[in-house]
Coordinates of N, CA and C in Angstrom, one line a residue:
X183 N -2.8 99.0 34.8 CA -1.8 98.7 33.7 C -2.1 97.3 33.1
X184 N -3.2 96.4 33.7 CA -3.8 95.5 33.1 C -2.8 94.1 33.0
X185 N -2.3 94.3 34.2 CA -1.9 93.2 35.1 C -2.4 92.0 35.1
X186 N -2.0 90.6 35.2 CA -3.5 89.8 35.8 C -2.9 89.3 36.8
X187 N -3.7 90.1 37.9 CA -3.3 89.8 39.6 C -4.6 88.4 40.2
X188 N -5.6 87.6 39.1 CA -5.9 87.0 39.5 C -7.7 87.3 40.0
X189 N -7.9 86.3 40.5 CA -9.3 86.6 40.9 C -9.8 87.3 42.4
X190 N -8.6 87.4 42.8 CA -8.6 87.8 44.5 C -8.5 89.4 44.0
X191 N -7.8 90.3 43.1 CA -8.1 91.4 42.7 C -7.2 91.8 43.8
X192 N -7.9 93.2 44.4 CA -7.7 94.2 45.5 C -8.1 93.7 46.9
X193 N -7.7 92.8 47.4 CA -7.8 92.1 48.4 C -7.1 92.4 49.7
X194 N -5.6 93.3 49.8 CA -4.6 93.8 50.1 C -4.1 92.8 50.4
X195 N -3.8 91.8 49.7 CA -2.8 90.5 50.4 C -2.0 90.1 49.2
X196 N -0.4 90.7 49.8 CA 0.4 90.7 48.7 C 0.8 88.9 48.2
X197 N 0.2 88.1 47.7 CA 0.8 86.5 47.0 C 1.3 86.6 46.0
X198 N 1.2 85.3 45.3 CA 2.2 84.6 44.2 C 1.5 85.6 42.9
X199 N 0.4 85.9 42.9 CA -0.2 86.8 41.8 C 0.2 88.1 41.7
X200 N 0.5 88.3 42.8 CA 0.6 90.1 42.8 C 2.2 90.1 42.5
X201 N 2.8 89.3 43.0 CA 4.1 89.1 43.1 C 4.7 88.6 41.7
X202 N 3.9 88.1 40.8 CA 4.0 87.5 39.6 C 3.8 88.9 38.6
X203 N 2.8 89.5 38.9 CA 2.5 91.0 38.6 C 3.6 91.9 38.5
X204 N 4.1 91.6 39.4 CA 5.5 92.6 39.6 C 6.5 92.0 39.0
X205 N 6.4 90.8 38.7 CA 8.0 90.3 38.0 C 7.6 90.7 36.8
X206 N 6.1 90.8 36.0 CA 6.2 90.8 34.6 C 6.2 92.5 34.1
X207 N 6.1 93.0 35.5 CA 6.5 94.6 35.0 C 7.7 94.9 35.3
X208 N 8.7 94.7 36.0 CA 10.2 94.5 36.2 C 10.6 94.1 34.9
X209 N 10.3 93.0 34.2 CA 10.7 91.8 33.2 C 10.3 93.8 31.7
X210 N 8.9 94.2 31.8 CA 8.6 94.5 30.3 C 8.8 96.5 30.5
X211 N 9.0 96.4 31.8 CA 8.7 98.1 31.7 C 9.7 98.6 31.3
X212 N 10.3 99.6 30.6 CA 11.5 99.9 30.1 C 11.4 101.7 30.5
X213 N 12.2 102.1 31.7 CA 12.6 103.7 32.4 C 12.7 104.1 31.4
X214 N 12.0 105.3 31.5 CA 11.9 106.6 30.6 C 13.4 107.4 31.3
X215 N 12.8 107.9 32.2 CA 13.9 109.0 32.8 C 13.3 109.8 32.9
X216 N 12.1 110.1 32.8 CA 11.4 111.1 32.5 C 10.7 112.1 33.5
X217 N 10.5 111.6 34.6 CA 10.0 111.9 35.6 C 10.6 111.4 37.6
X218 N 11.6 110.6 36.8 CA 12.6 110.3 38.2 C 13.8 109.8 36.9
X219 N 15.2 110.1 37.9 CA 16.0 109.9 37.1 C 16.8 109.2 37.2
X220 N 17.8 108.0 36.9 CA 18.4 107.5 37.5 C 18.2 106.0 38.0
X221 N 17.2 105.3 38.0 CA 17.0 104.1 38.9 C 16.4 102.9 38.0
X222 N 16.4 101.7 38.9 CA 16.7 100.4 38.0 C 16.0 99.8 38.5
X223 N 15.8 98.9 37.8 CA 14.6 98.0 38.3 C 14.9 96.2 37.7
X224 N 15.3 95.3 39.1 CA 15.4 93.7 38.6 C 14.4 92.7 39.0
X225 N 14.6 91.8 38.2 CA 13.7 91.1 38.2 C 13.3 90.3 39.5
X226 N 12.9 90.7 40.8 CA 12.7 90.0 41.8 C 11.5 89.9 42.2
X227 N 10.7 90.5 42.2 CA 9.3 90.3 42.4 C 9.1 90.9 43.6
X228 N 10.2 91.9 44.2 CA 10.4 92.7 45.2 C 9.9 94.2 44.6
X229 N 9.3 94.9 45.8 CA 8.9 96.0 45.1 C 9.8 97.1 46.1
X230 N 10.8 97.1 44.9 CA 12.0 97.9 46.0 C 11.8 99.7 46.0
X231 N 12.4 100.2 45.9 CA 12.5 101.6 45.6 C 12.9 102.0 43.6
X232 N 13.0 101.3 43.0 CA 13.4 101.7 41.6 C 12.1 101.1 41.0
X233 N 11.6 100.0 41.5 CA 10.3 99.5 41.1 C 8.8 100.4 41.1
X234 N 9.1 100.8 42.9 CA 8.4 102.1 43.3 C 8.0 103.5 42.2
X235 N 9.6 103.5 42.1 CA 9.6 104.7 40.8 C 9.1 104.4 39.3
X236 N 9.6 103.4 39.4 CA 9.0 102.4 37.4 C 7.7 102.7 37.6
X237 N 6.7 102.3 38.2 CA 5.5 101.9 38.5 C 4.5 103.9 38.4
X238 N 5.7 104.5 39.2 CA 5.0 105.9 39.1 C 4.8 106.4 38.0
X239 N 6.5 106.4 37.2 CA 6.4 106.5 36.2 C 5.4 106.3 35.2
X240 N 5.3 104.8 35.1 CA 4.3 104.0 34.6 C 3.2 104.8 34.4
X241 N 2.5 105.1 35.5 CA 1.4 105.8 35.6 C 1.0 106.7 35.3
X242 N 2.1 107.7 35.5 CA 1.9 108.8 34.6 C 1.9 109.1 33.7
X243 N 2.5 107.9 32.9 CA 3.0 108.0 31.4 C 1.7 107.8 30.5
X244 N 0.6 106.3 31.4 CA -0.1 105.5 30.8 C 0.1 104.2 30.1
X245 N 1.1 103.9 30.6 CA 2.0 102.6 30.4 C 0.7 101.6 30.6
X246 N 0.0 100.6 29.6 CA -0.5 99.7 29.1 C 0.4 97.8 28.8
X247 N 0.1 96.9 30.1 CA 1.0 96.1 29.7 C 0.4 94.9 29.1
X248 N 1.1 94.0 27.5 CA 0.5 93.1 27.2 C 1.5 92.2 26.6
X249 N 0.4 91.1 26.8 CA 1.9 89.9 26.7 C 1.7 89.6 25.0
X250 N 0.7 90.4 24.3 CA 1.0 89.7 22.3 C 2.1 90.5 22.2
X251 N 3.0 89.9 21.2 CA 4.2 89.8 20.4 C 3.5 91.2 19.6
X252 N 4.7 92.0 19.7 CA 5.1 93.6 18.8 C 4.6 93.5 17.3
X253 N 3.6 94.0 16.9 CA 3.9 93.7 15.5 C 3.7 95.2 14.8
X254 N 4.7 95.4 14.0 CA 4.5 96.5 13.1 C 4.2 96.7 11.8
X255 N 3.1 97.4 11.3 CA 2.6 97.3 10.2 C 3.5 98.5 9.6
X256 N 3.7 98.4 8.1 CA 4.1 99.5 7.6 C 3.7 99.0 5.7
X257 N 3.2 100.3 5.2 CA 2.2 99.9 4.1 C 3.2 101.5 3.6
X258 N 3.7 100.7 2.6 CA 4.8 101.7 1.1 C 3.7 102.2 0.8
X259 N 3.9 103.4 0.5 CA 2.9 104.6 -0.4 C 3.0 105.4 -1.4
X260 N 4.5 105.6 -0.8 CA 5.2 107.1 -2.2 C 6.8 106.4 -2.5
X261 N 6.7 106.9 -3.7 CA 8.2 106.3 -4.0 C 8.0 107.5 -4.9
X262 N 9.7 107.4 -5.2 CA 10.5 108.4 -6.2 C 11.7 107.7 -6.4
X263 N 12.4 108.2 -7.8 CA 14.1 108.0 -8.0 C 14.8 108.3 -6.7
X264 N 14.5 108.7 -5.7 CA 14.9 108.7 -4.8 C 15.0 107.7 -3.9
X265 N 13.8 107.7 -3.3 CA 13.4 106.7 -2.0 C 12.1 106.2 -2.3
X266 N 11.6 105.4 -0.8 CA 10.3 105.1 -0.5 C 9.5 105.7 0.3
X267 N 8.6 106.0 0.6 CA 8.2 106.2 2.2 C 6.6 105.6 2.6
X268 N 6.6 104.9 3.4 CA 5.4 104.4 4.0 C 4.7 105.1 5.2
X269 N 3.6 104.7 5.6 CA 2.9 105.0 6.7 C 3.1 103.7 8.0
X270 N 3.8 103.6 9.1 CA 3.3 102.8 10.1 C 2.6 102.7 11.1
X271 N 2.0 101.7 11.7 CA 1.7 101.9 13.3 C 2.0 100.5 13.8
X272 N 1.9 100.7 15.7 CA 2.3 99.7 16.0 C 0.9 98.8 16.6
X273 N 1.0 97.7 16.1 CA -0.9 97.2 16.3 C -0.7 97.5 18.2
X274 N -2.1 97.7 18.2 CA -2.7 97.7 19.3 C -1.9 99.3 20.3
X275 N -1.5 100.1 19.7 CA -1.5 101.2 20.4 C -1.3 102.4 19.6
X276 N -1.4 103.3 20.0 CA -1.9 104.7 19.2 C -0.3 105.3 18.4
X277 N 1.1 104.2 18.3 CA 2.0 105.0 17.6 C 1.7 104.3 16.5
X278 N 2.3 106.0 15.5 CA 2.2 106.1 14.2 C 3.2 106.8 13.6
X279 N 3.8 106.8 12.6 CA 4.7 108.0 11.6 C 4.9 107.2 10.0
X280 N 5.9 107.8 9.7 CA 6.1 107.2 8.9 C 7.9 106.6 8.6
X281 N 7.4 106.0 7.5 CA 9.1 104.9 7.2 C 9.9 105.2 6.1
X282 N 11.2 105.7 5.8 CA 11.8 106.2 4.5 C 12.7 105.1 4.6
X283 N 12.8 104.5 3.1 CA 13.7 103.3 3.0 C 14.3 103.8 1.5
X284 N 14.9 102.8 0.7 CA 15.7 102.9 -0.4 C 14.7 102.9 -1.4
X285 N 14.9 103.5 -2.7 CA 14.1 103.4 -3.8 C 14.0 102.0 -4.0
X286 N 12.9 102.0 -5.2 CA 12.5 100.0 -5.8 C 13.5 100.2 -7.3
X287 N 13.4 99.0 -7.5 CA 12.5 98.1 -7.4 C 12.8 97.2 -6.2
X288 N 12.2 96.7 -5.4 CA 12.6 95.1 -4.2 C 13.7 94.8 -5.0
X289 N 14.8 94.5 -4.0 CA 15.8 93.2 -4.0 C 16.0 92.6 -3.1
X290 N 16.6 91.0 -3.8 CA 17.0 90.3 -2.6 C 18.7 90.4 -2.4
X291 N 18.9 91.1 -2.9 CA 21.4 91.6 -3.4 C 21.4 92.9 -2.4
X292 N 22.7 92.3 -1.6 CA 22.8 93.4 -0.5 C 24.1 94.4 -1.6
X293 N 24.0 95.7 -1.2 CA 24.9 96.3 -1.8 C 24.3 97.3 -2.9
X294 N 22.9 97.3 -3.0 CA 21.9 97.5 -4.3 C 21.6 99.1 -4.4
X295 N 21.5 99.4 -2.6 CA 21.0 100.8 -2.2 C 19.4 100.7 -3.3
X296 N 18.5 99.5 -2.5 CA 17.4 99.3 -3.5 C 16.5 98.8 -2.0
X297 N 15.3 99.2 -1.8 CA 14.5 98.4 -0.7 C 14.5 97.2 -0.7
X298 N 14.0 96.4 1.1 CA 13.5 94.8 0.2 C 12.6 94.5 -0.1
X299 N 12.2 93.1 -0.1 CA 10.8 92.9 -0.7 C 10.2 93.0 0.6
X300 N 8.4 93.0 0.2 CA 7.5 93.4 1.3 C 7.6 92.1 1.9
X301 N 6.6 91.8 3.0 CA 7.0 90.0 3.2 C 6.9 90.6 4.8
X302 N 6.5 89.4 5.8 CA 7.1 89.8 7.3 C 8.5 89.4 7.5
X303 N 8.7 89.8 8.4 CA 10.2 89.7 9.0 C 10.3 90.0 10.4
X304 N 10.8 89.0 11.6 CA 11.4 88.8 13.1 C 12.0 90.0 12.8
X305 N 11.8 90.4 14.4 CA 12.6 91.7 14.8 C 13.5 91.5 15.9
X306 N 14.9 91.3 16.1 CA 16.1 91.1 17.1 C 16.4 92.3 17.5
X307 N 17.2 92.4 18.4 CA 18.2 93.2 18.6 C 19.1 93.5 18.3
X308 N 19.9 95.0 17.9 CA 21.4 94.8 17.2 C 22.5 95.4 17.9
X309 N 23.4 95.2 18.4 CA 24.1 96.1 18.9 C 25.6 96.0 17.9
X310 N 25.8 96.7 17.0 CA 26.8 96.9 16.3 C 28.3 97.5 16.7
X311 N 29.1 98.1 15.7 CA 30.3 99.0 15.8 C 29.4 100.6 15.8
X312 N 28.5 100.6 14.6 CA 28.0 101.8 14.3 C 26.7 102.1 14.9
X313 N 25.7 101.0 14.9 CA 24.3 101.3 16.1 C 23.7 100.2 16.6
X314 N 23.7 100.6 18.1 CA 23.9 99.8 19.0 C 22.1 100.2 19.7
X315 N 22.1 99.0 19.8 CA 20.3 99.1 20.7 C 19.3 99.6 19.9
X316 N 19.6 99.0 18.6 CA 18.0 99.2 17.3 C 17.6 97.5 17.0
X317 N 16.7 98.1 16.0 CA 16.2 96.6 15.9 C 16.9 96.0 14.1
X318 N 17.0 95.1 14.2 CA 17.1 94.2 12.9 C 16.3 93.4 12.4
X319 N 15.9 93.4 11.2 CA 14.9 92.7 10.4 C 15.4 91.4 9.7
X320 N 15.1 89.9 9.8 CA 15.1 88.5 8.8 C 14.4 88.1 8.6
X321 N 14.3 87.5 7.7 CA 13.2 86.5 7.0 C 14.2 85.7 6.5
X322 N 13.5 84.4 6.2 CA 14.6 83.2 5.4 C 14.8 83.7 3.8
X323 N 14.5 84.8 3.4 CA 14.9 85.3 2.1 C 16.5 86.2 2.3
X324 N 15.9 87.2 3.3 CA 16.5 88.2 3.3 C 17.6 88.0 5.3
X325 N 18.4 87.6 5.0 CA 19.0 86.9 6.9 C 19.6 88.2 7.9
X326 N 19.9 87.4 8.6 CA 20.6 88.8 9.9 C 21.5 89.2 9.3
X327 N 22.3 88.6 8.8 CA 23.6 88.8 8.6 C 23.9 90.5 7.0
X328 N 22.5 90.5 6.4 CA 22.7 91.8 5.7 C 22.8 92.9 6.7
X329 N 21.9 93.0 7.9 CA 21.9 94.2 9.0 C 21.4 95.1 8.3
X330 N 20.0 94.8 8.5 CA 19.1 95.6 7.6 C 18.8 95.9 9.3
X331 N 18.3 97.6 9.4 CA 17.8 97.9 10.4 C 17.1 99.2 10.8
X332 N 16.5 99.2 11.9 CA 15.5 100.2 11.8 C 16.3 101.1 12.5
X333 N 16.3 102.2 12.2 CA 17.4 103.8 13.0 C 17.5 104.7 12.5
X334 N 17.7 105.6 13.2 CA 17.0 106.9 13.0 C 17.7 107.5 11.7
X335 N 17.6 108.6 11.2 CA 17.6 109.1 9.6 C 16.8 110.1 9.5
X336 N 16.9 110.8 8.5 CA 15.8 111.8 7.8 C 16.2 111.3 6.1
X337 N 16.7 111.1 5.4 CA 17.0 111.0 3.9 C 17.4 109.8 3.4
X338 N 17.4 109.4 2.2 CA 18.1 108.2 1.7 C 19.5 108.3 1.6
X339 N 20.0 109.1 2.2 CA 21.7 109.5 2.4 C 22.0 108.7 3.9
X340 N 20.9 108.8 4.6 CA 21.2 107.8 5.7 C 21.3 106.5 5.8
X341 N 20.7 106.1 4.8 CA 20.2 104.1 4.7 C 20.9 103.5 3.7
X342 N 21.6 102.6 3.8 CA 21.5 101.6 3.2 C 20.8 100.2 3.5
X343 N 19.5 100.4 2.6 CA 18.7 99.5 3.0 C 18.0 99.4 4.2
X344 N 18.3 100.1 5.2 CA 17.8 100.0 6.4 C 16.2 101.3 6.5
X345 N 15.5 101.0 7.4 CA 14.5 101.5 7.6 C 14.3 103.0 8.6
X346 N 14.0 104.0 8.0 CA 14.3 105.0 8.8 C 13.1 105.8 9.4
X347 N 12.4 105.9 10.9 CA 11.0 106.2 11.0 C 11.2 107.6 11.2
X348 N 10.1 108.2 11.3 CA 9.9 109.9 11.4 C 8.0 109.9 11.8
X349 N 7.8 111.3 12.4 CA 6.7 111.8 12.4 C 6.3 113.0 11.5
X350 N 6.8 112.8 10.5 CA 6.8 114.0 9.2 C 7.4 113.6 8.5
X351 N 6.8 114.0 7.1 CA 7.2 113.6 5.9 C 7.4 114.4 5.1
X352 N 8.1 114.6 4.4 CA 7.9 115.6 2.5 C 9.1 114.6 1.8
X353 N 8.7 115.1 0.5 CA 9.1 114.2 -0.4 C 10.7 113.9 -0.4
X354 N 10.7 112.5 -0.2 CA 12.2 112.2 0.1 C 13.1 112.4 2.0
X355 N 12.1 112.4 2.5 CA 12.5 113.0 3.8 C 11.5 112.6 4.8
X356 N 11.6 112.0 6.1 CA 11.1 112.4 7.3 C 11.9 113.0 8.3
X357 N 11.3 113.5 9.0 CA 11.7 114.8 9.9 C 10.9 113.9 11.1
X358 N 11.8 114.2 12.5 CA 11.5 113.6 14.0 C 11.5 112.7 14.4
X359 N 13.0 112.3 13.4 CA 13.1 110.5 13.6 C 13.5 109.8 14.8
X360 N 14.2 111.0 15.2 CA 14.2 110.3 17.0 C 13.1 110.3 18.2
X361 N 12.1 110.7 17.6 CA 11.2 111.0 18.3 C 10.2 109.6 18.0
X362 N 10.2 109.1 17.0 CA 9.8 108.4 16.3 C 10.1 106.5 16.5
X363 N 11.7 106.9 16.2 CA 12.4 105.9 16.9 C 12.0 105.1 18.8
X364 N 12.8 106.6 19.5 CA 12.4 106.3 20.5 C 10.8 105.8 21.1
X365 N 10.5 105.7 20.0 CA 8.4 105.7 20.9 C 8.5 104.1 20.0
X366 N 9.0 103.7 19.0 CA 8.7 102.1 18.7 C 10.0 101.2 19.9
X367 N 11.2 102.0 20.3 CA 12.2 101.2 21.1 C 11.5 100.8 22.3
X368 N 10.6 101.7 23.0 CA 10.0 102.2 23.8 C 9.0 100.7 24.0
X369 N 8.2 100.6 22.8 CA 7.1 100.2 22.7 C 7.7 98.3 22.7
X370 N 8.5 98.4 22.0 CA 9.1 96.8 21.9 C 9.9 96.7 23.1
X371 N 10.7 97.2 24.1 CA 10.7 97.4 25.5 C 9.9 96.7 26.2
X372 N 8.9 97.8 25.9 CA 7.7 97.2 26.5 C 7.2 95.7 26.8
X373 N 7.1 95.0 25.6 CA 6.3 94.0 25.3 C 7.6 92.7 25.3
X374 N 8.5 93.2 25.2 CA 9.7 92.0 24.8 C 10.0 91.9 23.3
X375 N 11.0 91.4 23.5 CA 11.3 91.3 21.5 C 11.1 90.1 21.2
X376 N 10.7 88.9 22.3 CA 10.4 87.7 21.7 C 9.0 88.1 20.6
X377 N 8.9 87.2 19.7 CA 7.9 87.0 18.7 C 7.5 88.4 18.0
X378 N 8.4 89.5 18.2 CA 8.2 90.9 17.5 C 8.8 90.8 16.1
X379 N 7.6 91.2 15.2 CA 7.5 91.3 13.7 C 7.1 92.1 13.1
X380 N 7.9 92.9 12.1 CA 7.2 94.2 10.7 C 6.6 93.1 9.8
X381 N 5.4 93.8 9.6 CA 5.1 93.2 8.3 C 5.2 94.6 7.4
X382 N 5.4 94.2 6.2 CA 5.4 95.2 5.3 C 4.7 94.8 3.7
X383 N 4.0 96.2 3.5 CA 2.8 95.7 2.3 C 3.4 97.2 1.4
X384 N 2.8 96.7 0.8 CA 2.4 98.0 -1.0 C 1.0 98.4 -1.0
X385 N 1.0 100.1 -1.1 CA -0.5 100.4 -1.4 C 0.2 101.7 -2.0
X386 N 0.9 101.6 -3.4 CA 1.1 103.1 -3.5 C 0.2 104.0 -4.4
X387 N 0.6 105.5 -4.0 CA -0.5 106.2 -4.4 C 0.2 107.3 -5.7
X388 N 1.3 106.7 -5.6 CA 1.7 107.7 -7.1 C 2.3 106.8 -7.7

């Protein structure tokens, strides 16, 4: 999982490295449920029984651990009087789909039902009245306080302003947005949300 246990390696002597190992997979691994159900894992550097299971999990899954900051690229493509929709992935691992947001032109006026401008943007946490445990996008143009955010959707009937992922596309629509969703929550989980960033660009093709 690409641990750094140090230069002693596989030595079988559990120290401050191995043990350091285990706090930062306690600290980034985030339970599927997928294959054990039910169990938790804290940050002690103890390798208890829910750790035990994380770690199986882990394994089976192919869980990859690294300490660079989340960053997601998403490059606009197609637009219509309708919507937008881009292509994403997340650097440095094999997710990809795509992103339906509000038709253009960019604004910086909340209320517009218009996308925003391309530009990077910090990714937090949101837990709202209406969705709870997605992510939120600012930049010093565009602030937290619009609650622009990334969650699930299929249509521009879902978003205001907010960013909607899928693994399918047709015009005006992605299809498998929870599937899509869950695999970037998954992935920023993973890694922490400190220093996690969308950047977003223009390459359209109609």
């Amino acid at each position: 999982m690409k641990f750094d246990i140090g230069s002693s390696r596989n030595d079988g002597d559990f120290g401050p490295s191995t043990e350091n190992a285990i706090k930062q997979f306690q600290e980034h691994y985030a339970p599927q449920f997928i294959f054990h159900s039910d169990y938790r894992m804290e940050v002690s550097g103890v390798v208890d029984t829910g750790t035990l299971l994380g770690i199986d999990e882990a394994l089976v899954e192919g869980f990859v651990y690294s300490n660079e900051p989340i960053t997601i690229e998403l490059t606009r493509k197609w637009q219509t009087s309708e919507s937008t929709i881009g292509e994403y992935k997340v650097a440095g691992t094999e997710i990809t789909g795509y992103i339906l947001e509000e038709k253009g032109p960019d604004t910086l006026l909340s209320g517009q039902e218009r996308r925003i401008p391309i530009g990077i943007y910090q990714l937090e946490w949101h837990y709202g009245s209406r969705f709870k445990g997605v992510l939120k996008l600012s930049n010093s143009d565009v602030p937290s306080s619009r609650a622009i955010l990334i969650h699930k959707g299929n249509t521009a009937a879902d978003t205001e302003g907010c960013l909607l992922p899928g693994k399918i596309k047709a015009q005006n629509f992605v299809g498998q947005s929870a599937i899509a969703f869950d695999e970037v929550i998954t992935a920023v989980k993973g890694r922490g949300i400190n220093g996690a960033r969308i950047i977003i660009r223009e390459a359209y093709e109609n």
